[in-house]
Short mmCIF file of C-alpha atoms and ligand atoms in Angstrom, two decimals:
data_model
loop_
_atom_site.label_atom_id
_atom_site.label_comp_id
_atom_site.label_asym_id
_atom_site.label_seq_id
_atom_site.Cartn_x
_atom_site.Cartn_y
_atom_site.Cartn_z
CA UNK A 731 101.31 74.01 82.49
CA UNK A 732 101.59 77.30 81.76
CA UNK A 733 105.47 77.16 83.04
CA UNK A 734 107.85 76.26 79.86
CA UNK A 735 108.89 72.51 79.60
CA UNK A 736 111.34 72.03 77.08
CA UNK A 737 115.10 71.85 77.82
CA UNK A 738 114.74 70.56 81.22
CA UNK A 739 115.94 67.86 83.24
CA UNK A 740 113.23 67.24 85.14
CA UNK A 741 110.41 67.06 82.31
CA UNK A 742 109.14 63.04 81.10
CA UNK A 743 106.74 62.16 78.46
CA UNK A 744 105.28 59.56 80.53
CA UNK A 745 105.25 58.83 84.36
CA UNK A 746 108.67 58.04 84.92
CA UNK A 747 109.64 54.84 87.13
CA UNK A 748 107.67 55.08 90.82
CA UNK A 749 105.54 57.51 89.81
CA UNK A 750 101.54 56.61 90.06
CA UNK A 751 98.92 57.36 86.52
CA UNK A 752 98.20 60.47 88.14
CA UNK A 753 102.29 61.15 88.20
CA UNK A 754 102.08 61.66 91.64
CA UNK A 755 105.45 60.21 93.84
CA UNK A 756 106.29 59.94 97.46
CA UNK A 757 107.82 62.91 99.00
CA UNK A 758 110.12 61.09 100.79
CA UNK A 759 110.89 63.76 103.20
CA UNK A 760 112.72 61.63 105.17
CA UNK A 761 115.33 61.66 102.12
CA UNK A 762 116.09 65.42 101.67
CA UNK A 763 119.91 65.67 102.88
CA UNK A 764 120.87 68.21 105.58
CA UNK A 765 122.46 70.60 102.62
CA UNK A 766 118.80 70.54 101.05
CA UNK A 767 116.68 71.58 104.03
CA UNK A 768 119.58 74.56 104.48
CA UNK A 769 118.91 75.57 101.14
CA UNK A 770 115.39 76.02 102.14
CA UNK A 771 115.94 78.06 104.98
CA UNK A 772 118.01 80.27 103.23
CA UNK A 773 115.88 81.16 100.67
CA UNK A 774 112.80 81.69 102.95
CA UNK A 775 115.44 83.86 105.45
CA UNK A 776 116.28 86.01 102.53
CA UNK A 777 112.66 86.06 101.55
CA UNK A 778 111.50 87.25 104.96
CA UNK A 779 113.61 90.44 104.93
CA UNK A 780 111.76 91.26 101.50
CA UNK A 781 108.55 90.28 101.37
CA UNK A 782 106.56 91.43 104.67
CA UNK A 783 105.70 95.09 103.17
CA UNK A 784 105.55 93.54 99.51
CA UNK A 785 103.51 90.63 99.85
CA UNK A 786 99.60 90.71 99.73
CA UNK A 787 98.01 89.90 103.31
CA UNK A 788 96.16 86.75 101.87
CA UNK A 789 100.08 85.56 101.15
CA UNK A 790 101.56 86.36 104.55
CA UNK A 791 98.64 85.04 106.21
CA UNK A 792 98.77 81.77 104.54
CA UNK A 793 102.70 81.37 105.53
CA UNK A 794 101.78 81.32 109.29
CA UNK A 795 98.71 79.44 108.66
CA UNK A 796 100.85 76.55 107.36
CA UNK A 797 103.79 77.72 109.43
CA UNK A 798 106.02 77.25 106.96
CA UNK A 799 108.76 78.82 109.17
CA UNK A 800 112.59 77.99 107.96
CA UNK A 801 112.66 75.15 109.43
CA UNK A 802 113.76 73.63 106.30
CA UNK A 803 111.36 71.35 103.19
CA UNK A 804 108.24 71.24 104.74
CA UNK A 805 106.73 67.32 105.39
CA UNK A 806 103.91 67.83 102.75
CA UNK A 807 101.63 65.54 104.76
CA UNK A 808 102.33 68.26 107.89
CA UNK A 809 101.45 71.15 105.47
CA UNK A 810 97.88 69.04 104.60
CA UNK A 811 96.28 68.63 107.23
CA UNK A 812 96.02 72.74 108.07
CA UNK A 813 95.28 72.75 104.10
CA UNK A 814 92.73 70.88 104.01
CA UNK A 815 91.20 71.99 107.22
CA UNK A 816 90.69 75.28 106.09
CA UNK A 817 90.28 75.35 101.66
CA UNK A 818 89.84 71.69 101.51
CA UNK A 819 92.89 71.84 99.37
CA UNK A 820 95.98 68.93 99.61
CA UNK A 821 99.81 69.54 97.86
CA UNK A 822 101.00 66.52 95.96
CA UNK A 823 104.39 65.97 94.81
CA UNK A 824 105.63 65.06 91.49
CA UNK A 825 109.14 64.89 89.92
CA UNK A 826 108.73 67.86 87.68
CA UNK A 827 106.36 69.45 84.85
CA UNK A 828 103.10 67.19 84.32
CA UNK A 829 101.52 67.77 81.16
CA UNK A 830 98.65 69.67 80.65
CA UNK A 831 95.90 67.23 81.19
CA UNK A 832 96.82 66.00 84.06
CA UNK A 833 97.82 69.69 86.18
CA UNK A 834 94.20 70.44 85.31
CA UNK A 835 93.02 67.32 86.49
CA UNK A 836 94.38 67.76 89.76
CA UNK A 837 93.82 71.21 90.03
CA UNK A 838 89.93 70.54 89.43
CA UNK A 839 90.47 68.34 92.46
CA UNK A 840 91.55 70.56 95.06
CA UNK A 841 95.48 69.11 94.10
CA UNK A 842 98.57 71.25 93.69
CA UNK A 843 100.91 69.54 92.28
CA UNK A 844 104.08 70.30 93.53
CA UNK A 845 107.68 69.62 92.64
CA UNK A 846 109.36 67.42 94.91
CA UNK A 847 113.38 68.09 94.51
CA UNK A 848 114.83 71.48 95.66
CA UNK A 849 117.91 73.67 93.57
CA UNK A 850 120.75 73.07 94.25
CA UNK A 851 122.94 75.74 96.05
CA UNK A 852 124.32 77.30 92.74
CA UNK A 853 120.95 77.70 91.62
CA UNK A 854 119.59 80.16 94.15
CA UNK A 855 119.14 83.14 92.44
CA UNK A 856 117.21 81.67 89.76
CA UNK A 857 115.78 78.28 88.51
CA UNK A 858 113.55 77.92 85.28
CA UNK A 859 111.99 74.61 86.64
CA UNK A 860 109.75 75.12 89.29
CA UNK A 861 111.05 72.96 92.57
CA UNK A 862 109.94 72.72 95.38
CA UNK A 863 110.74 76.11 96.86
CA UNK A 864 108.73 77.90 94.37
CA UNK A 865 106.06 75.31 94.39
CA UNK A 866 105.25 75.32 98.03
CA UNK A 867 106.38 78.31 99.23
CA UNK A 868 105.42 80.38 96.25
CA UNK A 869 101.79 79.09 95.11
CA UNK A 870 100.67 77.33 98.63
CA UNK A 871 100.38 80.14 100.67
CA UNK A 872 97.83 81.57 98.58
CA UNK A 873 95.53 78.56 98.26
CA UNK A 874 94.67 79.08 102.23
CA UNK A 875 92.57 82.04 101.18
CA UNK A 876 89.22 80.93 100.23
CA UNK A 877 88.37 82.98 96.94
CA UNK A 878 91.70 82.58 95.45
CA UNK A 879 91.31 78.57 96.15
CA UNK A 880 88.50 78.79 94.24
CA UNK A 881 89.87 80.51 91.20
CA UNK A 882 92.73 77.85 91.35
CA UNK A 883 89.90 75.35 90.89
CA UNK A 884 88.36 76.46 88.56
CA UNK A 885 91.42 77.22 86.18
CA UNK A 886 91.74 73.63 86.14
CA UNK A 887 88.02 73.41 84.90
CA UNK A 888 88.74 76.13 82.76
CA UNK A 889 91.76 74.08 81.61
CA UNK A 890 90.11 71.30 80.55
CA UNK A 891 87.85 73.31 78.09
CA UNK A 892 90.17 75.41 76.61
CA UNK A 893 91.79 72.21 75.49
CA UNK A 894 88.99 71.22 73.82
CA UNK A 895 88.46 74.33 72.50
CA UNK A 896 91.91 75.22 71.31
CA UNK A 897 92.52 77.71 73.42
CA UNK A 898 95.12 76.92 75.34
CA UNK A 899 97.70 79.62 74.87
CA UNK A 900 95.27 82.53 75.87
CA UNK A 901 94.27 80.68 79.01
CA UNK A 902 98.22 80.04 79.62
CA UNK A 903 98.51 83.83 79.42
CA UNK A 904 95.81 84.01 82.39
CA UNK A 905 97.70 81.77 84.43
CA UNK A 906 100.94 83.53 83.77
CA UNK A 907 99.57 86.90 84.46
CA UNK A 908 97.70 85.89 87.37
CA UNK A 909 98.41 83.25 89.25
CA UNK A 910 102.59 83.64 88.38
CA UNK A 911 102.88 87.07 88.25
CA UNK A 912 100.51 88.78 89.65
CA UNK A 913 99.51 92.00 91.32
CA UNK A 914 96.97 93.50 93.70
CA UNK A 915 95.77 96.90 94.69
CA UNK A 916 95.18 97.29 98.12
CA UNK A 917 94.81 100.45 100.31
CA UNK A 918 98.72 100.23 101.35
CA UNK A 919 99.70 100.55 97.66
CA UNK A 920 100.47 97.80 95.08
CA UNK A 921 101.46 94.06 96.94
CA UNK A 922 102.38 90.67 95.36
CA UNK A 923 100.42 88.05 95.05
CA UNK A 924 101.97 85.87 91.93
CA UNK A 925 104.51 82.70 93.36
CA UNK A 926 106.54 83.30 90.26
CA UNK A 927 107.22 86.95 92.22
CA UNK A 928 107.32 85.64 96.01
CA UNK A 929 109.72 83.08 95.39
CA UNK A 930 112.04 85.20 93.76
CA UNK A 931 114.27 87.64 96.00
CA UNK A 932 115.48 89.97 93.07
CA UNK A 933 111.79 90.01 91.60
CA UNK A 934 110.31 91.26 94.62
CA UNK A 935 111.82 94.14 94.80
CA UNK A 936 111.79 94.91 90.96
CA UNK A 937 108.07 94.12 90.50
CA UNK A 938 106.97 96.70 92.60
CA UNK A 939 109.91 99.09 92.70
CA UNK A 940 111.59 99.09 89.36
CA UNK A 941 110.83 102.06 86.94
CA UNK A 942 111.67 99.87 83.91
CA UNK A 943 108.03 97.60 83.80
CA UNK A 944 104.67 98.59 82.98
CA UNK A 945 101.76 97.90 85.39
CA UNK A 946 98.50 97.76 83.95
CA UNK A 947 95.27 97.35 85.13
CA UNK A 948 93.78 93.84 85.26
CA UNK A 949 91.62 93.11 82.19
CA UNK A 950 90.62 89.33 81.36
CA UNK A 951 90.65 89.70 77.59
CA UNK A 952 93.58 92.34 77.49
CA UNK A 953 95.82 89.27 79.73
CA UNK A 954 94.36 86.87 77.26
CA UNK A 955 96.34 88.78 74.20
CA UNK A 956 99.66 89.49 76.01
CA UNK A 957 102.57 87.73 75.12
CA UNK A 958 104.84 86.68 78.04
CA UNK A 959 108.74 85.46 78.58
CA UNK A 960 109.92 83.22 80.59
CA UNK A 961 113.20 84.30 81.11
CA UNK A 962 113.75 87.30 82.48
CA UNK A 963 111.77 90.02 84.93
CA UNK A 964 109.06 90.71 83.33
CA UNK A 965 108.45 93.56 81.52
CA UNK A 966 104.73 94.23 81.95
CA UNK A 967 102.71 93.17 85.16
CA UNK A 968 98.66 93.17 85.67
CA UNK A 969 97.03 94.43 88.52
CA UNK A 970 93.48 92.93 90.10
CA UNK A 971 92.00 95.47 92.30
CA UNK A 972 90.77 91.98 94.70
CA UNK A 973 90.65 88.50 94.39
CA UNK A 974 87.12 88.76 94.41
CA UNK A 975 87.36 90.97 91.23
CA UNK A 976 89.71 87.96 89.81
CA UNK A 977 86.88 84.65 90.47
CA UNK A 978 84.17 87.56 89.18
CA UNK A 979 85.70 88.06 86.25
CA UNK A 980 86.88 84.13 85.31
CA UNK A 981 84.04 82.65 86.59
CA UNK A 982 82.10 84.08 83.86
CA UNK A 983 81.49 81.50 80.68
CA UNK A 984 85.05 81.93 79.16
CA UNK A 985 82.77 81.10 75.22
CA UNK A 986 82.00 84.41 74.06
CA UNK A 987 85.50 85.35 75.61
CA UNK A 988 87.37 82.53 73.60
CA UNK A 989 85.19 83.60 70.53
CA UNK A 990 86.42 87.69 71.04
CA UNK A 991 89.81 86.39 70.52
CA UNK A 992 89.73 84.27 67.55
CA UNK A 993 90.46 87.62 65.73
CA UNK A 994 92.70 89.24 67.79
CA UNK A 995 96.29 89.70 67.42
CA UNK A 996 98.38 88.97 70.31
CA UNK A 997 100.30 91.95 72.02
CA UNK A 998 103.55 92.28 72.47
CA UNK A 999 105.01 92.87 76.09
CA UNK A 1000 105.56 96.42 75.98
CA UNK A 1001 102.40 97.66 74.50
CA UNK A 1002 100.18 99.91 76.23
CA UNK A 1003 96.83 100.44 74.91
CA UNK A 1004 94.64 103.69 74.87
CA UNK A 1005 92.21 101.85 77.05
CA UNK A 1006 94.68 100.40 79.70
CA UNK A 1007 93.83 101.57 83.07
CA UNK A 1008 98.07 102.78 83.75
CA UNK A 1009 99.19 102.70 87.03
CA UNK A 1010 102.84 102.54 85.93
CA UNK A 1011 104.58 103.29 82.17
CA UNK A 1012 107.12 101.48 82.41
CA UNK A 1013 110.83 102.98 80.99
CA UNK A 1014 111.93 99.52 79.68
CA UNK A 1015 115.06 100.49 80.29
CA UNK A 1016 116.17 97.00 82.32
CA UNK A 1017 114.81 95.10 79.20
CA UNK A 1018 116.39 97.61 76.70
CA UNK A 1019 120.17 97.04 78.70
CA UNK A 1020 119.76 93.36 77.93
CA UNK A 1021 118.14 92.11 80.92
CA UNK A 1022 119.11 89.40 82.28
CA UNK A 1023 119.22 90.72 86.67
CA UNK A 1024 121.99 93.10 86.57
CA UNK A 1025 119.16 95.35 88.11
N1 LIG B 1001 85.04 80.56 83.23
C1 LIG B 1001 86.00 79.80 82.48
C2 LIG B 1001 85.30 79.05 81.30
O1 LIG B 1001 84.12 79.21 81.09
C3 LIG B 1001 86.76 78.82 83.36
C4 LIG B 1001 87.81 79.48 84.19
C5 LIG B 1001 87.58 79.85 85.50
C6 LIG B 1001 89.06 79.71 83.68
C7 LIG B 1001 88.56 80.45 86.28
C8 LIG B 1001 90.04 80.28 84.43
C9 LIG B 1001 89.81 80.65 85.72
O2 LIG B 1001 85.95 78.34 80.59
FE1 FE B 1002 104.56 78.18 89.37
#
């Protein structure tokens, strides 16, 4: 959820043919061709000479943890066992988008759900669908650090009662915001933590470096009323001063929260409030040339 799923090949209204109720499917990691596993390798090399001073810690830590060295598509059932042995989390695969209901199922259960096909070389620069690349490389790393696999769990609680609450879309925004996007403060200056971010070479750079977004402080309700797109940079980024901060502020009963915003407009991307904490105003001049990675 949270991640579009219209227009795309590998989106199904119903488990499609081998998949299990849950929509789980084999890897088959013994399947991926030699031209797949190099695609891998190329986009963690290129990764690598970006992301060691951008990254958050919790990130880079959680790469070696799983030693998901370029090597090429990591086994998923290799990946598991270090999981598991230290969040108690597991990655499943799936052929593409699940719908809603059943990502927060999973996620409630300690299960990412991860894409199991990889782009193909044309595709390297950018790929709406999430694959494999950005699945497990982007979000998995991450989910080694205790308080973030937490919060992942509990979205998927959280999921569940939003959509019984209608509230879908604001908690989308959270997800987006956080979990895709996001960034942290830390003592060496502003690092990455969102897979949407990691697993994309020219957005790790332009998150942190570019004049043309705004960064924002982190505020649960604020994230809740932002708009977002899905098809460029983006032009406005949040920043948690700890993941800590983050499960503090979303473990909280999400009610009153949900309640706040039945009145509220939603925000459009470039607004900055009187009460955002600024770390960044943002020109908007990427988004204002048309956009679209000619950085
Ligand atoms: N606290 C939220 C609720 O009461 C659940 C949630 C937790 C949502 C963490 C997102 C992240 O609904
Ligand atoms: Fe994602």
């Amino acid at each position: 959820m949270a991640e579009p799923r219209s227009d795309f090949a590998h989106v199904f209204d119903a488990p499609p043919p081998g998949a299990a109720a849950d929509w789980t499917i084999p890897q088959g990691w013994d399947a991926y061709t030699e031209v797949e596993h190099r695609t891998w390798v190329t986009l963690y090399e290129r990764q690598m000479k970006v992301l060691p001073s951008r990254a958050c810690d919790p990130f880079l830590r959680g790469l070696d943890a799983l030693d998901l060295h370029g090597s090429g598509i990591p086994d998923f059932a290799r990946i598991n066992e270090a999981l598991q042995r230290l969040t108690g989390w597991t990655v499943v695969a799936v052929p593409g988008l699940v719908p809603d209901d059943v990502f927060f199922d999973h996620l409630a259960n300690r299960r990412f759900p991860a894409g199991q096909f990889i782009r193909t070389p044309e595709q390297l620069d950018y790929i709406q669908e999430p694959d494999v690349f950005h699945d497990v490389f982007g979000h998995v790393p991450m989910l080694t650090d205790p308080t973030f696999a937490d919060y992942m769990q509990a979205y998927g609680r959280g999921g569940q009662r939003a959509a019984g609450l209608g509230r879908l879309q604001n908690l989308a925004r959270l997800y987006w915001y956080t979990v895709e996007f996001g960034l942290m403060e830390t003592p060496q200056g502003l690092r990455i933590y969102g897979a949407g971010i990691v697993s994309s070479n020219t957005e790790s750079v332009f998150a942190l470096e570019d004049a043309s977004p705004n960064r924002l402080g982190f505020d649960l309700v604020r994230v809740m009323r932002t708009l977002y797109r899905i098809d460029d940079f983006q032009q406005i980024y949040f920043v948690i001063p700890s993941l800590d901060h983050l499960l503090a502020e979303t473990t909280k009963d999400f009610a009153p929260v949900y309640a706040a915003l039945e009145g509220a407009e939603d925000l459009p991307i470039e607004t900055v409030l009187p009460t955002d904490q600024v770390f960044t105003r943002g020109t908007q001049a990427y988004a204002r040339r048309g956009g679209r990675f000619a950085v």
